[in-house]
Short mmCIF file of C-alpha atoms in Angstrom, two decimals:
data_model
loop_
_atom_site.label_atom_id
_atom_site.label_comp_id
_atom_site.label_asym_id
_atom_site.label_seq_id
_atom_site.Cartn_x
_atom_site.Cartn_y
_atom_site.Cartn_z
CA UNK K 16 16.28 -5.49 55.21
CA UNK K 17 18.35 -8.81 54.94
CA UNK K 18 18.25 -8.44 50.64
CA UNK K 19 19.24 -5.18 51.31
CA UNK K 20 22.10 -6.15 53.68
CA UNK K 21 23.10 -9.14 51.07
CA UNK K 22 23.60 -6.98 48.33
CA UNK K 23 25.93 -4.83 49.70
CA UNK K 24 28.28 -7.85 50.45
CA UNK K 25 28.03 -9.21 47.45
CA UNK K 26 29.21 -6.32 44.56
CA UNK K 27 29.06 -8.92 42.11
CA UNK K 28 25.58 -9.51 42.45
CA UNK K 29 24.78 -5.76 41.84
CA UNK K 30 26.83 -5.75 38.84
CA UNK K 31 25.25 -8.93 37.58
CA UNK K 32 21.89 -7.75 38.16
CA UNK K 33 22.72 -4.02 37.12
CA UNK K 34 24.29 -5.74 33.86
CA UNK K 35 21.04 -7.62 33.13
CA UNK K 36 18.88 -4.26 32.99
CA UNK K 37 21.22 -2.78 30.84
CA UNK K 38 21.06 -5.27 28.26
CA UNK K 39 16.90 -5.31 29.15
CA UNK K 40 17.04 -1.79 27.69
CA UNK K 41 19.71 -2.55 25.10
CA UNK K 42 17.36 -5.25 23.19
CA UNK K 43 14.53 -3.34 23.71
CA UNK K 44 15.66 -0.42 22.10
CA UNK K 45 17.04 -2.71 19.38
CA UNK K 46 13.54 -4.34 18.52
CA UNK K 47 11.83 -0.84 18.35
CA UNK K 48 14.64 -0.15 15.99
CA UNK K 49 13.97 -2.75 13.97
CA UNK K 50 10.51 -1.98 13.94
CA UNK K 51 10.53 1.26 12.53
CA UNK K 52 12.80 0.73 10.34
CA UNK K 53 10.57 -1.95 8.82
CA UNK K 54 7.48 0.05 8.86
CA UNK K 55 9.40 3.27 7.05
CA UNK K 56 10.54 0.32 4.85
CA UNK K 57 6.57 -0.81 4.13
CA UNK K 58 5.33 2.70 3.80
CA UNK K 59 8.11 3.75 0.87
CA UNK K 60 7.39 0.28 -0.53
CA UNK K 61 3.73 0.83 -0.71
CA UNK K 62 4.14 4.43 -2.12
CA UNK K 63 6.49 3.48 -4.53
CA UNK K 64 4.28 0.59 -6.13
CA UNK K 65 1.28 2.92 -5.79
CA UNK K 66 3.28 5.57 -7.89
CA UNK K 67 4.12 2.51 -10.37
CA UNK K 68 0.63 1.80 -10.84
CA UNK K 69 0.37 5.56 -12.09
CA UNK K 70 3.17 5.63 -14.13
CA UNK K 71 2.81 5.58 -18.05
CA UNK K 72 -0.09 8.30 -18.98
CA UNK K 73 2.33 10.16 -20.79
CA UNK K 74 -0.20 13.52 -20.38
CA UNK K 75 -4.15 14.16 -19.92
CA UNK K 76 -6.74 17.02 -20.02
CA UNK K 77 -9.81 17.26 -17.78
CA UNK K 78 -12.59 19.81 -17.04
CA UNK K 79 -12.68 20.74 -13.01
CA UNK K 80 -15.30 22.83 -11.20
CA UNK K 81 -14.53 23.96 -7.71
CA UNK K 82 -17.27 24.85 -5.56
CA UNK K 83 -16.15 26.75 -2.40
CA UNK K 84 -18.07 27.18 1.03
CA UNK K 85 -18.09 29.87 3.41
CA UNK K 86 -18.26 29.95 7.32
CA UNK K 87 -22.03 31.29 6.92
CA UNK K 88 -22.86 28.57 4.11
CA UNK K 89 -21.84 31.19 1.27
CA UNK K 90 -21.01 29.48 -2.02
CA UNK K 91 -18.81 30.49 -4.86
CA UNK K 92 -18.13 28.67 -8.19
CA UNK K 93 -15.24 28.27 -9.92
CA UNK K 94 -14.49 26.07 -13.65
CA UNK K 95 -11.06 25.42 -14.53
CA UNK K 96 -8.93 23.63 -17.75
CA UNK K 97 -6.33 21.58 -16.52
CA UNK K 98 -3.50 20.03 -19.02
CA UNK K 99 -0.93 17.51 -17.08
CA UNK K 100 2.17 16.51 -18.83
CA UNK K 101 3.71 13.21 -17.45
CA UNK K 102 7.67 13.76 -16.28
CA UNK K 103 10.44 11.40 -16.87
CA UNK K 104 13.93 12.91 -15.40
CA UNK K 105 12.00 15.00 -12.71
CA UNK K 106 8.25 15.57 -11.92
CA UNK K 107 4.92 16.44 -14.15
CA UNK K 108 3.87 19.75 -15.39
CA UNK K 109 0.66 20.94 -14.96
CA UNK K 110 -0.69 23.79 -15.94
CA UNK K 111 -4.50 25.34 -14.90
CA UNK K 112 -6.14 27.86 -16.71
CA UNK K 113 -9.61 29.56 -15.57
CA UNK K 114 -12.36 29.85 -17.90
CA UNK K 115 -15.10 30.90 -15.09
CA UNK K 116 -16.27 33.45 -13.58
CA UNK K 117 -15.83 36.12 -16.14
CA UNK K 118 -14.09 38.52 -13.22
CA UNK K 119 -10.62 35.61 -13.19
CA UNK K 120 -11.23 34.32 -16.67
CA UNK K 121 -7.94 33.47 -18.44
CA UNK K 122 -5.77 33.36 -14.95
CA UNK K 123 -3.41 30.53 -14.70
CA UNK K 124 -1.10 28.71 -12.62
CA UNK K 125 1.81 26.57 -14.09
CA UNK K 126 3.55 23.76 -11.76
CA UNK K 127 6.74 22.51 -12.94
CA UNK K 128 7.52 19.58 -10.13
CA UNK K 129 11.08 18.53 -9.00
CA UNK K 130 11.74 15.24 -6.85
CA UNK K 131 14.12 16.70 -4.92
CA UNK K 132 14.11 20.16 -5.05
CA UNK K 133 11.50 22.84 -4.85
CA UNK K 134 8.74 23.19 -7.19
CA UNK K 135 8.84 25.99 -9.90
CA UNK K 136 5.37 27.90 -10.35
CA UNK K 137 4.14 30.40 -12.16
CA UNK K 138 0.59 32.79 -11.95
CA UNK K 139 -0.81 35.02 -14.34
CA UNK K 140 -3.31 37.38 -14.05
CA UNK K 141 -4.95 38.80 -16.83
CA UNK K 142 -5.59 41.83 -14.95
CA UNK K 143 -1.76 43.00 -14.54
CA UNK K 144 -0.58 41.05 -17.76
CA UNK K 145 2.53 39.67 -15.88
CA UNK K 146 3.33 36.29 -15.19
CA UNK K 147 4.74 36.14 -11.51
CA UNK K 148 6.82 33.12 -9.84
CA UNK K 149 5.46 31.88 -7.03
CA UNK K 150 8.53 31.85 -4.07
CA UNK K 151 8.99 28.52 -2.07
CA UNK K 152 7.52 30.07 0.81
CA UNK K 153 4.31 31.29 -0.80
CA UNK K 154 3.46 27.73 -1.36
CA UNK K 155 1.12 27.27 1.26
CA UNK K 156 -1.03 30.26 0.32
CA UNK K 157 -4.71 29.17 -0.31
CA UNK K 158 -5.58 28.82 -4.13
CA UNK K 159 -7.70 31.58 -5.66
CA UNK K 160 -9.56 31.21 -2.05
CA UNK K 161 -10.23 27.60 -1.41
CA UNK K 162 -9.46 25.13 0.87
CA UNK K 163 -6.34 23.42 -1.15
CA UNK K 164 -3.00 25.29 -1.08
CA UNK K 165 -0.71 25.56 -3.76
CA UNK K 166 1.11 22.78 -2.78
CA UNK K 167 -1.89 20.37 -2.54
CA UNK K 168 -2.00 21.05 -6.32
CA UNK K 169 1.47 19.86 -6.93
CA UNK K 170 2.09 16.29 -8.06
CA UNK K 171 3.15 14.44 -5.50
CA UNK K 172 6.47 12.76 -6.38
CA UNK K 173 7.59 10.00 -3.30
CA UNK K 174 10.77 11.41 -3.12
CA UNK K 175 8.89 14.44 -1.45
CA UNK K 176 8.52 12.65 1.58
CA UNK K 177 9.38 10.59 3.97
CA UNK K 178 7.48 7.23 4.67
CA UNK K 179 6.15 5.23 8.21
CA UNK K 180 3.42 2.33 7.83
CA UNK K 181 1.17 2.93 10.73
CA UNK K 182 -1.27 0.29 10.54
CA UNK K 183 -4.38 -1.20 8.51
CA UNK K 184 -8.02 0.28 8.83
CA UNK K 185 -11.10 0.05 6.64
CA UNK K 186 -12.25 3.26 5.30
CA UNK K 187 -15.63 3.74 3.25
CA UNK K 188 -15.81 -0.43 3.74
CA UNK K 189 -12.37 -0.68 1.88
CA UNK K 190 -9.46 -2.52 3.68
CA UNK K 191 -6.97 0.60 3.68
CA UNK K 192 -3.07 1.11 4.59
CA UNK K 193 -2.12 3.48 6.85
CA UNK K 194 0.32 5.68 6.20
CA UNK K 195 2.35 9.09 7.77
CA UNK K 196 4.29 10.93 5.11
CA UNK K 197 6.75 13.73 6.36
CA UNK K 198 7.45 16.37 4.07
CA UNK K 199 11.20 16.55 3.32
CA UNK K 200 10.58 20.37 2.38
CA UNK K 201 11.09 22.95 5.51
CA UNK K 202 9.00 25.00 3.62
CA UNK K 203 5.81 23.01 3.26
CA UNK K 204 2.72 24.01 5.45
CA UNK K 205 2.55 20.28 6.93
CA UNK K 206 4.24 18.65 9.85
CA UNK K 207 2.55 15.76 8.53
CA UNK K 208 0.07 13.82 6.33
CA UNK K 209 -1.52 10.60 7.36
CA UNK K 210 -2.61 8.83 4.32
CA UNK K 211 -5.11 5.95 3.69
CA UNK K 212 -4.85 4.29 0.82
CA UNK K 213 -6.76 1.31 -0.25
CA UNK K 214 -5.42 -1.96 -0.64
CA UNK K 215 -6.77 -3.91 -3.57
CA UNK K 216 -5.98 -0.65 -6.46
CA UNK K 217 -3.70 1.59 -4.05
CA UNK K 218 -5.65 4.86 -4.29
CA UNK K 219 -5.99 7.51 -1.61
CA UNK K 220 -9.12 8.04 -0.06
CA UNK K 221 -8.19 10.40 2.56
CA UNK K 222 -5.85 12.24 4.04
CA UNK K 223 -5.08 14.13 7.30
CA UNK K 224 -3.27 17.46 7.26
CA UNK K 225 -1.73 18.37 10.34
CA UNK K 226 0.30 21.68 10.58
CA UNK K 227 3.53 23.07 11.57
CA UNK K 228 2.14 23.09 15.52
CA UNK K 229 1.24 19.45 14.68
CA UNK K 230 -2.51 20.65 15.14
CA UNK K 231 -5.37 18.36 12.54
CA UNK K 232 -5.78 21.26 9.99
CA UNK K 233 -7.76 19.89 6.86
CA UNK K 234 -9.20 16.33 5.73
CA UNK K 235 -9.40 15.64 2.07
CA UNK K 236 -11.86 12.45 1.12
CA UNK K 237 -11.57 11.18 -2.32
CA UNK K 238 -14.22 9.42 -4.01
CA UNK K 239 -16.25 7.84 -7.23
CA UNK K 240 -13.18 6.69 -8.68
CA UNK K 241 -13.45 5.73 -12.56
CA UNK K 242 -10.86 3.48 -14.26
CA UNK K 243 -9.33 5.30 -17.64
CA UNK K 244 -7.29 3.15 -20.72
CA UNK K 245 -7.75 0.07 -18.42
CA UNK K 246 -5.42 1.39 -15.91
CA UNK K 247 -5.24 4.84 -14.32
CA UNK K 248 -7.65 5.34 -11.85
CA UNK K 249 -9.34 9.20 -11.10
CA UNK K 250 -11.65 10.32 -8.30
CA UNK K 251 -14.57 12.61 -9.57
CA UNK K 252 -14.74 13.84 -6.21
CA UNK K 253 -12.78 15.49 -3.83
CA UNK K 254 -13.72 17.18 -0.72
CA UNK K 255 -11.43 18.99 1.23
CA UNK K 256 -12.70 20.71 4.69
CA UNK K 257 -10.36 22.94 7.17
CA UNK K 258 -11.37 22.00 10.77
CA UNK K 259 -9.87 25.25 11.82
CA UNK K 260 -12.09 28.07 9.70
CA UNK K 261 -14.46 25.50 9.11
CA UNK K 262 -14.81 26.54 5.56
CA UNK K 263 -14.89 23.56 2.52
CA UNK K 264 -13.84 22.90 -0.97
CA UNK K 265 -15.39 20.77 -3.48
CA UNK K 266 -13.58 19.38 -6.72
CA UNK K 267 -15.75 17.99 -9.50
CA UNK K 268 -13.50 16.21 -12.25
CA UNK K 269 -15.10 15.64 -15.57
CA UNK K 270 -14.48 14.69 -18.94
CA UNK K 271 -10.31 13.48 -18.46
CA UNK K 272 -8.60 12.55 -21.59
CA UNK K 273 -5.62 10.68 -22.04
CA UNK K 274 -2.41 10.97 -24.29
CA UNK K 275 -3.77 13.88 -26.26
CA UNK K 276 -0.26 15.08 -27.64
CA UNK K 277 0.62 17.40 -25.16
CA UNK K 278 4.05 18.68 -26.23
CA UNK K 279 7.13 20.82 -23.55
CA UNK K 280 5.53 23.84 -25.12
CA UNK K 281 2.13 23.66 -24.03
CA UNK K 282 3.55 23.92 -20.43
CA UNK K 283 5.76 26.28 -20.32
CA UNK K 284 5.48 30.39 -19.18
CA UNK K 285 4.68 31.56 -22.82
CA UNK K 286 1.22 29.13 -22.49
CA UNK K 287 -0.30 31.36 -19.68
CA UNK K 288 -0.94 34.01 -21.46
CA UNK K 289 -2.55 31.98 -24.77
CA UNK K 290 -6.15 34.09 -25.23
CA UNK K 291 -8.81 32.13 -24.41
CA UNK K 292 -11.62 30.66 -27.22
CA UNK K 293 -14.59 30.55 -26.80
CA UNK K 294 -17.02 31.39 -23.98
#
């Protein structure tokens, strides 16, 4: 009663004190401000060097098989050629070709990446004999009915998205970063990704999607990585499991061979529709 009675005889006392809260808040916003800004700082930092570390392949070939589970334990198989062709001025190009089952045999799908912009890709079914773009928005469509969407099987330029270091944890006993990236594209499936990528060579080893309702959709775990030409590292193994249909995806990598001579023409719309040898 008597601090309440002093106050209101002394206005410059409230203003003092009211002044003093003020700049409370005003430095305590300014530190969290700081803060993020030097965590989005660390997590582009730590993306960028980790895309460094990849840079240089100039263009590979591998053998995948993609083995995908049903709700009921159902499995399908799936074997697929993949050619990559490294990008300077904008992204790679990547195209996929299937050479089983018999019934999809010779379908393709050709990524052209952009930094900045939107991907260009291209299907082909040998059933129709048409190659077909695939719009921006069709993106996150599952791929040929597994787990991944067509965007997972982009490569994943930095400039795609935006960076926040979240903290360090150690995943499969490896001392990992932690890291959110935010799609820059309003188109992509994802709200966000949370990323852990291990410290001592910088590769992921999983990664949380969460979607547009900012709900955990899938969790990818990458594993058995092999070093190639003493210095790009490939998982064998990838694993990717929706926690909403509950149904999985498994990618076996084999046989990856570096700067074969890939040339422009080998990726481009004409290469889809190349007859297959063989089988």
């Amino acid at each position: 009663m008597s601090r309440l009675t002093n106050n209101r005889q002394n206005p410059l006392h409230t203003f003092l004190n009211r002044s003093a809260a003020m700049l409370g808040i005003l430095l305590l916003c300014c530190g969290t401000a700081i803060t993020a800004n030097a965590d989005t700082d660390k997590g582009l930092a730590i993306s960028q060097e980790a895309d460094k570390r990849n840079s240089g392949f100039v263009d590979f070939r591998a053998e995948l098989t993609m083995r995908i589970v049903n709700t009921q334990g159902g499995e399908s198989l799936r074997k697929l050629d993949i050619k990559t062709l490294e990008g300077v001025e904008e992204g790679d190009k990547t195209i996929t070709i299937f050479t089983f089952p018999k019934d999809i045999r010779g379908s393709g799908f050709l990524t052209h990446t952009k930094k900045t912009t939107n991907d260009d890709q291209w299907l082909y079914l040998p059933s129709i004999k048409r190659v077909k773009k695939i719009s921006s928005k069709n993106k996150r469509s599952p791929f040929f009915g597994s787990e991944f969407a067509f965007e997972d099987l982009s490569s994943q330029e930095v400039e795609k998205y935006t960076y926040h270091y979240l903290n360090d944890e150690v995943v499969d006993g490896l001392d990992s970063y932690v890291i959110q990236r935010t799609p820059n594209d309003p188109e992509s499936a994802y709200s966000k990704l949370i990323v852990w990528m291990d410290k001592e060579h910088l590769q992921i080893r999983k990664i949380d999607y969460y979607d547009r309702k900012e709900a955990l959709l899938k969790t990818l775990t990458a594993s058995d990585y092999t070093l190639y030409e003493d210095k790009f590292w490939r998982a064998s193994n990838l694993h990717m499991v929706n926690h909403q249909n509950k149904k999985q995806t498994f990618l076996v990598w084999e046989n990856y061979r570096f700067n074969t001579g890939l040339k422009d023409s080998d990726l481009e719309q004409p290469a889809l529709m190349r007859p297959l040898t063989g089988g």
